[in-house]
Amino acid sequence: MIQSLRGMNDILSNDHERFTYFIDIATAIAKRYGFHYVETPLLEETALFKRSVGESSDIVGKEMYQFTDKGGNDVCLRPEGTAGVVRAFIQQKLDKKGGIHRFYYHGAMFRYERPQKGRLREFHQFGVESFGVDSVYEDALMIMMVADILKALGIGYRLQLNSLGDQNCMPQYRESLISFIDGCGDNICEDCQRRKSTNPIRVLDCKNEKCRHLYATAPKLIDQLCDGCESDFNTLKRILDDHSIAYEIDTNLVRGLDYYSKTAFEFVSDNIGSQSAIAGGGRYDRLIEFLEGKPTPAVGFAIGIERLMELIVMPESIRSGYYLGAMENESLPLILKCAEKFRKTDTAVVEYEPKNLKNHLKGADRIHARYCAVIGENERNTNSIWIKDLLEQKETILSLDTL
Ligand code: HAM
């Protein structure tokens, strides 16, 4: 039997309800914050991700679903959503137009990772990207939005925060970090040896125990921020305090993508095992110009939907809509006509197989319908329909002429 590929799941039945429940809530909140839907292709030129997510990142270095298409193009399934939205933003010349543009999206992302609980090869994100605002208030808005979504879903979290500096303070910090790493000699892992020359700050989130121990005394960027970055970081903390959003400063939070500067954040849950990050984001003011757009400040986040689905407790489902059934074949045409009428304002699900009343009531219960509507010989002869309100437990017979 053909099975789905490893690390790629179907979303069915209960999962599907949970999935759409999440999308509905997140979409409503994103719209309330003034964001508009954007959809970009699943497949993009490989160069887009190399130049944005970064060649030194694990995502580009090890995890891309990359291939040559029939036209000889080097393409790749998107490992994340930001790069595609930025590409679309520049391609539509919104960077030249100026002003503020805010987008939200959701869809599948692909990373060839080692599958485990909470880590898939095809997974779904809900993300937002905001272009044109350099005020740190927008960074706070992003965090408040994730907090709002999680609150609406009844999900607890810890928020981790860091500042990655900008072109004024990062180069100097980089030098001091490289000297520190040099001082560690051969005691660091092979990955960190490589990171030292490609993107030294990535050593800070190395998972190797020995490296972590060594880096405990590494210089911290947060102590070397320039005045602008420091002032923004302080403002951000103040806004979060004002809104009673608790956070922890994590000076080792560097994120797995190379495009960030200044604010970086992650929401983690302690209830889903080792893959605990449920959302991540930050500011990426340089990315638009790296992709040949007009320099534009930008900030965004993405939520991992599968990880959240583990945590969502669905509200008790309330009965809704109509279940319609006939007790004999001759009544089916009338049932179809009634269903057509009900469907103008409500859900109407028809059972085609004639059954007795007891079995129709069971069927209505199974799909959690509010009303069970049945036509048998009596009703057909009197041009009427029998309806039971399964919530109020009340029965009525309605004439089909007055329906
Ligand atoms: P990211 O941190 O790589 O950020 O991914 C965001 C979220 O996607 C993670 O916090 C996690 O919940 C989920 N996720 C990532 N990889 C997997 C996986 N293999 N299986 C299941 N879930 C996963 C980004 O992708 C950025 N584009 C976020 C962003 C938007 N930054 C600015 N704008």
GROMACS .gro file of C-alpha atoms and ligand atoms in nm:
model
  436
    1MET     CA    1   0.000   0.000   0.000
    2ILE     CA    2   0.129   0.345  -0.084
    3GLN     CA    3   0.182   0.556   0.227
    4SER     CA    4   0.244   0.927   0.271
    5LEU     CA    5   0.610   1.027   0.277
    6ARG     CA    6   0.795   1.027   0.608
    7GLY     CA    7   0.734   1.350   0.801
    8MET     CA    8   0.431   1.441   0.586
    9ASN     CA    9   0.086   1.404   0.740
   10ASP     CA   10  -0.276   1.409   0.628
   11ILE     CA   11  -0.508   1.649   0.805
   12LEU     CA   12  -0.840   1.471   0.851
   13SER     CA   13  -1.148   1.452   1.077
   14ASN     CA   14  -1.065   1.588   1.425
   15ASP     CA   15  -0.736   1.735   1.306
   16HIS     CA   16  -0.915   1.910   1.027
   17GLU     CA   17  -1.162   2.069   1.272
   18ARG     CA   18  -0.876   2.185   1.491
   19PHE     CA   19  -0.686   2.316   1.189
   20THR     CA   20  -0.974   2.525   1.052
   21TYR     CA   21  -1.066   2.644   1.403
   22PHE     CA   22  -0.711   2.779   1.439
   23ILE     CA   23  -0.707   2.938   1.091
   24ASP     CA   24  -1.043   3.109   1.155
   25ILE     CA   25  -0.927   3.260   1.485
   26ALA     CA   26  -0.583   3.367   1.360
   27THR     CA   27  -0.733   3.515   1.042
   28ALA     CA   28  -0.995   3.713   1.235
   29ILE     CA   29  -0.726   3.857   1.463
   30ALA     CA   30  -0.488   3.939   1.176
   31LYS     CA   31  -0.771   4.123   0.998
   32ARG     CA   32  -0.853   4.314   1.316
   33TYR     CA   33  -0.491   4.435   1.318
   34GLY     CA   34  -0.528   4.557   0.959
   35PHE     CA   35  -0.350   4.275   0.772
   36HIS     CA   36  -0.451   4.151   0.425
   37TYR     CA   37  -0.428   3.800   0.280
   38VAL     CA   38  -0.139   3.715   0.049
   39GLU     CA   39  -0.072   3.389  -0.131
   40THR     CA   40   0.264   3.310  -0.290
   41PRO     CA   41   0.377   2.996  -0.480
   42LEU     CA   42   0.503   2.686  -0.300
   43LEU     CA   43   0.786   2.661  -0.551
   44GLU     CA   44   1.040   2.939  -0.594
   45GLU     CA   45   1.387   2.984  -0.743
   46THR     CA   46   1.644   2.833  -0.507
   47ALA     CA   47   1.844   3.158  -0.519
   48LEU     CA   48   1.562   3.337  -0.333
   49PHE     CA   49   1.613   3.126  -0.020
   50LYS     CA   50   1.991   3.123  -0.051
   51ARG     CA   51   1.995   3.501  -0.050
   52SER     CA   52   1.735   3.553   0.222
   53VAL     CA   53   1.731   3.265   0.470
   54GLY     CA   54   2.110   3.248   0.414
   55GLU     CA   55   2.359   2.993   0.285
   56SER     CA   56   2.503   2.937   0.633
   57SER     CA   57   2.165   2.840   0.784
   58ASP     CA   58   2.077   2.473   0.840
   59ILE     CA   59   1.756   2.532   0.640
   60VAL     CA   60   1.942   2.623   0.320
   61GLY     CA   61   2.256   2.420   0.391
   62LYS     CA   62   2.087   2.088   0.472
   63GLU     CA   63   1.709   2.094   0.455
   64MET     CA   64   1.588   2.223   0.119
   65TYR     CA   65   1.367   2.021  -0.114
   66GLN     CA   66   1.570   2.136  -0.411
   67PHE     CA   67   1.560   2.005  -0.766
   68THR     CA   68   1.601   2.103  -1.131
   69ASP     CA   69   1.266   2.133  -1.309
   70LYS     CA   70   1.197   2.020  -1.667
   71GLY     CA   71   1.305   2.361  -1.795
   72GLY     CA   72   1.643   2.329  -1.623
   73ASN     CA   73   1.559   2.582  -1.347
   74ASP     CA   74   1.708   2.536  -1.001
   75VAL     CA   75   1.394   2.545  -0.784
   76CYS     CA   76   1.296   2.458  -0.433
   77LEU     CA   77   0.983   2.400  -0.223
   78ARG     CA   78   0.953   2.692   0.017
   79PRO     CA   79   1.103   2.616   0.360
   80GLU     CA   80   0.939   2.927   0.507
   81GLY     CA   81   0.704   3.208   0.402
   82THR     CA   82   0.890   3.536   0.451
   83ALA     CA   83   1.120   3.513   0.147
   84GLY     CA   84   0.831   3.457  -0.096
   85VAL     CA   85   0.625   3.745   0.046
   86VAL     CA   86   0.927   3.978   0.023
   87ARG     CA   87   0.986   3.865  -0.337
   88ALA     CA   88   0.621   3.938  -0.421
   89PHE     CA   89   0.639   4.275  -0.243
   90ILE     CA   90   0.936   4.379  -0.458
   91GLN     CA   91   0.799   4.221  -0.778
   92GLN     CA   92   0.472   4.417  -0.740
   93LYS     CA   93   0.685   4.734  -0.688
   94LEU     CA   94   0.525   4.804  -0.352
   95ASP     CA   95   0.872   4.900  -0.224
   96LYS     CA   96   0.886   5.185  -0.482
   97LYS     CA   97   0.532   5.289  -0.398
   98GLY     CA   98   0.619   5.337  -0.031
   99GLY     CA   99   0.368   5.348   0.253
  100ILE     CA  100   0.275   5.066   0.487
  101HIS     CA  101   0.179   4.718   0.365
  102ARG     CA  102   0.068   4.446   0.602
  103PHE     CA  103   0.008   4.084   0.493
  104TYR     CA  104  -0.092   3.755   0.650
  105TYR     CA  105  -0.069   3.406   0.497
  106HIS     CA  106  -0.096   3.041   0.582
  107GLY     CA  107   0.017   2.730   0.404
  108ALA     CA  108   0.257   2.439   0.375
  109MET     CA  109   0.632   2.473   0.423
  110PHE     CA  110   0.890   2.202   0.351
  111ARG     CA  111   1.211   2.124   0.535
  112TYR     CA  112   1.402   1.798   0.495
  113GLU     CA  113   1.462   1.760   0.868
  114ARG     CA  114   1.489   1.443   1.076
  115PRO     CA  115   1.122   1.378   1.161
  116GLN     CA  116   1.024   1.350   1.527
  117LYS     CA  117   0.738   1.465   1.748
  118GLY     CA  118   0.661   1.824   1.648
  119ARG     CA  119   0.916   1.821   1.367
  120LEU     CA  120   0.777   1.745   1.022
  121ARG     CA  121   0.906   1.764   0.668
  122GLU     CA  122   0.584   1.921   0.548
  123PHE     CA  123   0.429   2.149   0.807
  124HIS     CA  124   0.200   2.452   0.806
  125GLN     CA  125   0.258   2.805   0.920
  126PHE     CA  126   0.038   3.104   0.981
  127GLY     CA  127   0.251   3.412   0.930
  128VAL     CA  128   0.236   3.788   0.896
  129GLU     CA  129   0.477   4.036   0.739
  130SER     CA  130   0.466   4.412   0.784
  131PHE     CA  131   0.653   4.645   0.547
  132GLY     CA  132   0.730   5.015   0.582
  133VAL     CA  133   0.726   5.076   0.958
  134ASP     CA  134   1.059   5.125   1.131
  135SER     CA  135   0.908   5.212   1.469
  136VAL     CA  136   0.963   4.948   1.738
  137TYR     CA  137   0.590   4.983   1.814
  138GLU     CA  138   0.535   4.757   1.513
  139ASP     CA  139   0.762   4.493   1.670
  140ALA     CA  140   0.549   4.516   1.984
  141LEU     CA  141   0.235   4.488   1.770
  142MET     CA  142   0.366   4.158   1.626
  143ILE     CA  143   0.422   4.015   1.972
  144MET     CA  144   0.083   4.137   2.093
  145MET     CA  145  -0.081   3.974   1.795
  146VAL     CA  146   0.074   3.631   1.867
  147ALA     CA  147  -0.020   3.676   2.234
  148ASP     CA  148  -0.378   3.761   2.131
  149ILE     CA  149  -0.402   3.451   1.909
  150LEU     CA  150  -0.267   3.224   2.181
  151LYS     CA  151  -0.497   3.380   2.438
  152ALA     CA  152  -0.801   3.330   2.214
  153LEU     CA  153  -0.703   2.962   2.189
  154GLY     CA  154  -0.642   2.929   2.563
  155ILE     CA  155  -0.276   2.836   2.513
  156GLY     CA  156  -0.010   2.925   2.771
  157TYR     CA  157   0.341   3.023   2.661
  158ARG     CA  158   0.677   3.170   2.752
  159LEU     CA  159   0.804   3.458   2.539
  160GLN     CA  160   1.179   3.479   2.474
  161LEU     CA  161   1.324   3.805   2.353
  162ASN     CA  162   1.657   3.926   2.222
  163SER     CA  163   1.806   4.206   2.015
  164LEU     CA  164   2.043   4.112   1.733
  165GLY     CA  165   2.167   4.469   1.680
  166ASP     CA  166   2.205   4.638   1.344
  167GLN     CA  167   2.480   4.733   1.100
  168ASN     CA  168   2.618   4.983   1.354
  169CYS     CA  169   2.676   4.745   1.642
  170MET     CA  170   2.671   4.394   1.494
  171PRO     CA  171   3.011   4.408   1.308
  172GLN     CA  172   3.198   4.509   1.623
  173TYR     CA  173   3.023   4.239   1.825
  174ARG     CA  174   3.101   3.985   1.556
  175GLU     CA  175   3.471   4.062   1.588
  176SER     CA  176   3.464   4.020   1.966
  177LEU     CA  177   3.272   3.693   1.932
  178ILE     CA  178   3.517   3.558   1.672
  179SER     CA  179   3.810   3.635   1.906
  180PHE     CA  180   3.625   3.452   2.182
  181ILE     CA  181   3.561   3.150   1.957
  182ASP     CA  182   3.927   3.151   1.848
  183GLY     CA  183   4.017   3.133   2.215
  184CYS     CA  184   3.814   2.810   2.245
  185GLY     CA  185   4.056   2.645   2.001
  186ASP     CA  186   3.962   2.291   1.892
  187ASN     CA  187   3.725   2.238   2.183
  188ILE     CA  188   3.420   2.344   1.979
  189CYS     CA  189   3.220   2.110   1.751
  190GLU     CA  190   3.268   2.081   1.376
  191ASP     CA  191   2.947   2.275   1.304
  192CYS     CA  192   3.070   2.565   1.515
  193GLN     CA  193   3.409   2.561   1.336
  194ARG     CA  194   3.211   2.613   1.015
  195ARG     CA  195   2.977   2.873   1.168
  196LYS     CA  196   3.278   3.076   1.284
  197SER     CA  197   3.354   3.174   0.926
  198THR     CA  198   2.998   3.175   0.782
  199ASN     CA  199   2.779   3.327   1.056
  200PRO     CA  200   2.952   3.334   1.396
  201ILE     CA  201   2.646   3.433   1.605
  202ARG     CA  202   2.483   3.100   1.514
  203VAL     CA  203   2.731   2.929   1.749
  204LEU     CA  204   2.524   3.071   2.035
  205ASP     CA  205   2.236   2.833   1.972
  206CYS     CA  206   2.454   2.525   1.920
  207LYS     CA  207   2.285   2.226   2.085
  208ASN     CA  208   2.617   2.053   2.170
  209GLU     CA  209   2.653   2.040   2.552
  210LYS     CA  210   3.029   2.102   2.548
  211CYS     CA  211   2.988   2.408   2.322
  212ARG     CA  212   2.704   2.545   2.534
  213HIS     CA  213   2.920   2.519   2.842
  214LEU     CA  214   3.207   2.702   2.668
  215TYR     CA  215   2.983   2.980   2.536
  216ALA     CA  216   2.836   3.058   2.878
  217THR     CA  217   3.110   3.319   2.916
  218ALA     CA  218   3.094   3.446   2.553
  219PRO     CA  219   3.046   3.822   2.505
  220LYS     CA  220   2.679   3.918   2.480
  221LEU     CA  221   2.546   4.139   2.204
  222ILE     CA  222   2.293   4.287   2.443
  223ASP     CA  223   2.586   4.450   2.631
  224GLN     CA  224   2.725   4.603   2.314
  225LEU     CA  225   2.414   4.743   2.141
  226CYS     CA  226   2.448   5.088   1.982
  227ASP     CA  227   2.235   5.369   2.128
  228GLY     CA  228   1.956   5.328   1.868
  229CYS     CA  229   1.922   4.950   1.918
  230GLU     CA  230   1.942   4.980   2.295
  231SER     CA  231   1.678   5.252   2.306
  232ASP     CA  232   1.445   5.048   2.078
  233PHE     CA  233   1.494   4.737   2.289
  234ASN     CA  234   1.413   4.932   2.606
  235THR     CA  235   1.101   5.079   2.443
  236LEU     CA  236   0.990   4.732   2.334
  237LYS     CA  237   1.027   4.597   2.687
  238ARG     CA  238   0.834   4.895   2.825
  239ILE     CA  239   0.544   4.844   2.581
  240LEU     CA  240   0.526   4.475   2.671
  241ASP     CA  241   0.533   4.563   3.042
  242ASP     CA  242   0.252   4.816   2.985
  243HIS     CA  243   0.046   4.542   2.819
  244SER     CA  244   0.124   4.284   3.086
  245ILE     CA  245   0.299   4.053   2.840
  246ALA     CA  246   0.567   3.866   3.035
  247TYR     CA  247   0.900   3.791   2.863
  248GLU     CA  248   1.241   3.645   2.933
  249ILE     CA  249   1.556   3.793   2.780
  250ASP     CA  250   1.748   3.513   2.609
  251THR     CA  251   2.084   3.646   2.489
  252ASN     CA  252   2.145   3.321   2.299
  253LEU     CA  253   1.828   3.353   2.092
  254VAL     CA  254   1.969   3.407   1.741
  255ARG     CA  255   1.696   3.236   1.529
  256GLY     CA  256   1.775   2.986   1.255
  257LEU     CA  257   1.740   3.229   0.964
  258ASP     CA  258   2.003   3.488   0.868
  259TYR     CA  259   1.783   3.783   0.777
  260TYR     CA  260   1.709   3.922   1.123
  261SER     CA  261   1.835   4.241   1.283
  262LYS     CA  262   1.728   4.412   1.606
  263THR     CA  263   1.420   4.240   1.758
  264ALA     CA  264   1.411   3.859   1.762
  265PHE     CA  265   1.150   3.662   1.955
  266GLU     CA  266   1.018   3.314   2.008
  267PHE     CA  267   0.708   3.183   2.183
  268VAL     CA  268   0.768   2.846   2.345
  269SER     CA  269   0.543   2.597   2.516
  270ASP     CA  270   0.653   2.365   2.797
  271ASN     CA  271   0.381   2.113   2.710
  272ILE     CA  272   0.482   1.972   2.371
  273GLY     CA  273   0.824   1.816   2.427
  274SER     CA  274   1.161   1.914   2.288
  275GLN     CA  275   1.033   2.091   1.974
  276SER     CA  276   0.893   2.364   2.194
  277ALA     CA  277   0.896   2.673   1.967
  278ILE     CA  278   0.537   2.748   1.866
  279ALA     CA  279   0.605   3.082   1.696
  280GLY     CA  280   0.904   3.289   1.598
  281GLY     CA  281   0.978   3.616   1.432
  282GLY     CA  282   1.155   3.945   1.435
  283ARG     CA  283   1.271   4.246   1.239
  284TYR     CA  284   1.445   4.212   0.902
  285ASP     CA  285   1.519   4.568   0.786
  286ARG     CA  286   1.798   4.470   0.540
  287LEU     CA  287   1.627   4.185   0.356
  288ILE     CA  288   1.437   4.392   0.099
  289GLU     CA  289   1.756   4.559  -0.025
  290PHE     CA  290   1.944   4.223  -0.023
  291LEU     CA  291   1.679   4.107  -0.271
  292GLU     CA  292   1.734   4.421  -0.479
  293GLY     CA  293   1.431   4.612  -0.355
  294LYS     CA  294   1.425   4.967  -0.225
  295PRO     CA  295   1.540   4.962   0.140
  296THR     CA  296   1.223   4.911   0.348
  297PRO     CA  297   1.194   4.831   0.717
  298ALA     CA  298   1.006   4.508   0.787
  299VAL     CA  299   0.902   4.281   1.071
  300GLY     CA  300   0.697   3.962   1.098
  301PHE     CA  301   0.637   3.626   1.262
  302ALA     CA  302   0.516   3.276   1.185
  303ILE     CA  303   0.327   3.028   1.402
  304GLY     CA  304   0.379   2.651   1.359
  305ILE     CA  305   0.026   2.517   1.317
  306GLU     CA  306   0.094   2.145   1.385
  307ARG     CA  307   0.271   2.229   1.712
  308LEU     CA  308  -0.023   2.448   1.817
  309MET     CA  309  -0.275   2.179   1.726
  310GLU     CA  310  -0.129   1.967   2.006
  311LEU     CA  311  -0.229   2.240   2.250
  312ILE     CA  312  -0.567   2.354   2.123
  313VAL     CA  313  -0.860   2.245   2.337
  314MET     CA  314  -1.166   2.262   2.115
  315PRO     CA  315  -1.475   2.429   2.261
  316GLU     CA  316  -1.760   2.183   2.311
  317SER     CA  317  -1.913   2.160   1.969
  318ILE     CA  318  -2.264   2.303   1.951
  319ARG     CA  319  -2.528   2.136   1.737
  320SER     CA  320  -2.588   2.313   1.411
  321GLY     CA  321  -2.754   2.269   1.073
  322TYR     CA  322  -3.001   2.017   0.931
  323TYR     CA  323  -2.987   1.643   0.875
  324LEU     CA  324  -3.251   1.533   0.621
  325GLY     CA  325  -3.368   1.181   0.545
  326ALA     CA  326  -3.651   0.990   0.376
  327MET     CA  327  -3.827   0.687   0.519
  328GLU     CA  328  -3.896   0.546   0.172
  329ASN     CA  329  -3.759   0.603  -0.178
  330GLU     CA  330  -4.070   0.791  -0.296
  331SER     CA  331  -4.002   1.074  -0.046
  332LEU     CA  332  -3.644   1.138  -0.162
  333PRO     CA  333  -3.735   1.398  -0.431
  334LEU     CA  334  -3.921   1.602  -0.166
  335ILE     CA  335  -3.627   1.572   0.075
  336LEU     CA  336  -3.389   1.706  -0.193
  337LYS     CA  337  -3.620   2.006  -0.252
  338CYS     CA  338  -3.634   2.080   0.122
  339ALA     CA  339  -3.255   2.052   0.152
  340GLU     CA  340  -3.218   2.308  -0.127
  341LYS     CA  341  -3.438   2.551   0.067
  342PHE     CA  342  -3.263   2.497   0.403
  343ARG     CA  343  -2.923   2.536   0.239
  344LYS     CA  344  -3.005   2.897   0.147
  345THR     CA  345  -2.941   2.993   0.512
  346ASP     CA  346  -2.795   2.690   0.686
  347THR     CA  347  -2.604   2.363   0.647
  348ALA     CA  348  -2.819   2.077   0.514
  349VAL     CA  349  -2.683   1.722   0.488
  350VAL     CA  350  -2.897   1.462   0.307
  351GLU     CA  351  -2.898   1.088   0.383
  352TYR     CA  352  -3.000   0.915   0.057
  353GLU     CA  353  -3.074   0.575   0.199
  354PRO     CA  354  -3.432   0.535   0.327
  355LYS     CA  355  -3.434   0.446   0.699
  356ASN     CA  356  -3.676   0.433   0.988
  357LEU     CA  357  -3.705   0.733   1.220
  358LYS     CA  358  -3.486   0.588   1.493
  359ASN     CA  359  -3.194   0.539   1.252
  360HIS     CA  360  -3.235   0.887   1.104
  361LEU     CA  361  -3.220   1.033   1.455
  362LYS     CA  362  -2.898   0.839   1.514
  363GLY     CA  363  -2.759   0.977   1.185
  364ALA     CA  364  -2.842   1.334   1.286
  365ASP     CA  365  -2.669   1.279   1.618
  366ARG     CA  366  -2.359   1.142   1.449
  367ILE     CA  367  -2.306   1.462   1.250
  368HIS     CA  368  -2.405   1.678   1.545
  369ALA     CA  369  -2.696   1.838   1.357
  370ARG     CA  370  -2.935   2.064   1.543
  371TYR     CA  371  -3.240   1.953   1.341
  372CYS     CA  372  -3.342   1.611   1.216
  373ALA     CA  373  -3.593   1.651   0.929
  374VAL     CA  374  -3.769   1.341   0.793
  375ILE     CA  375  -4.035   1.269   0.529
  376GLY     CA  376  -4.227   0.938   0.538
  377GLU     CA  377  -4.545   0.821   0.369
  378ASN     CA  378  -4.773   1.030   0.597
  379GLU     CA  379  -4.576   1.350   0.542
  380ARG     CA  380  -4.558   1.287   0.166
  381ASN     CA  381  -4.936   1.245   0.150
  382THR     CA  382  -4.993   1.565   0.345
  383ASN     CA  383  -4.711   1.757   0.170
  384SER     CA  384  -4.533   1.820   0.499
  385ILE     CA  385  -4.205   1.747   0.681
  386TRP     CA  386  -4.141   1.623   1.035
  387ILE     CA  387  -3.866   1.819   1.216
  388LYS     CA  388  -3.710   1.759   1.555
  389ASP     CA  389  -3.500   2.027   1.726
  390LEU     CA  390  -3.239   1.808   1.895
  391LEU     CA  391  -3.120   2.087   2.121
  392GLU     CA  392  -3.460   2.191   2.258
  393GLN     CA  393  -3.601   1.838   2.215
  394LYS     CA  394  -3.914   1.977   2.039
  395GLU     CA  395  -4.094   1.820   1.742
  396THR     CA  396  -4.301   1.998   1.473
  397ILE     CA  397  -4.465   1.918   1.143
  398LEU     CA  398  -4.438   2.191   0.882
  399SER     CA  399  -4.630   2.221   0.557
  400LEU     CA  400  -4.391   2.223   0.260
  401ASP     CA  401  -4.585   2.520   0.118
  402THR     CA  402  -4.491   2.738   0.417
  403LEU     CA  403  -4.132   2.620   0.444
  404HAM     P1  404   1.078   2.968   1.204
  404HAM     O1  405   1.115   2.993   1.348
  404HAM     O2  406   1.177   2.895   1.122
  404HAM     O3  407   1.049   3.111   1.143
  404HAM     O4  408   0.939   2.892   1.196
  404HAM     C1  409   0.826   2.939   1.263
  404HAM     C2  410   0.754   2.825   1.335
  404HAM     O5  411   0.727   2.718   1.243
  404HAM     C3  412   0.837   2.760   1.445
  404HAM     O6  413   0.830   2.833   1.566
  404HAM     C4  414   0.769   2.625   1.457
  404HAM     O7  415   0.653   2.635   1.538
  404HAM     C5  416   0.726   2.595   1.314
  404HAM     N1  417   0.818   2.498   1.250
  404HAM     C6  418   0.939   2.522   1.199
  404HAM     N2  419   0.993   2.408   1.150
  404HAM     C7  420   0.903   2.309   1.171
  404HAM     C8  421   0.900   2.168   1.142
  404HAM     N3  422   1.000   2.106   1.079
  404HAM     N4  423   0.789   2.098   1.178
  404HAM     C9  424   0.686   2.158   1.240
  404HAM     N5  425   0.684   2.291   1.269
  404HAM    C10  426   0.791   2.367   1.236
  404HAM    C11  427   1.016   3.133   1.013
  404HAM     O8  428   0.984   3.046   0.935
  404HAM    C12  429   1.011   3.281   0.976
  404HAM     N6  430   0.972   3.290   0.834
  404HAM    C13  431   0.918   3.356   1.067
  404HAM    C14  432   0.910   3.502   1.032
  404HAM    C15  433   0.812   3.564   0.961
  404HAM     N7  434   1.001   3.594   1.063
  404HAM    C16  435   0.963   3.710   1.015
  404HAM     N8  436   0.850   3.693   0.952
   0.00000   0.00000   0.00000
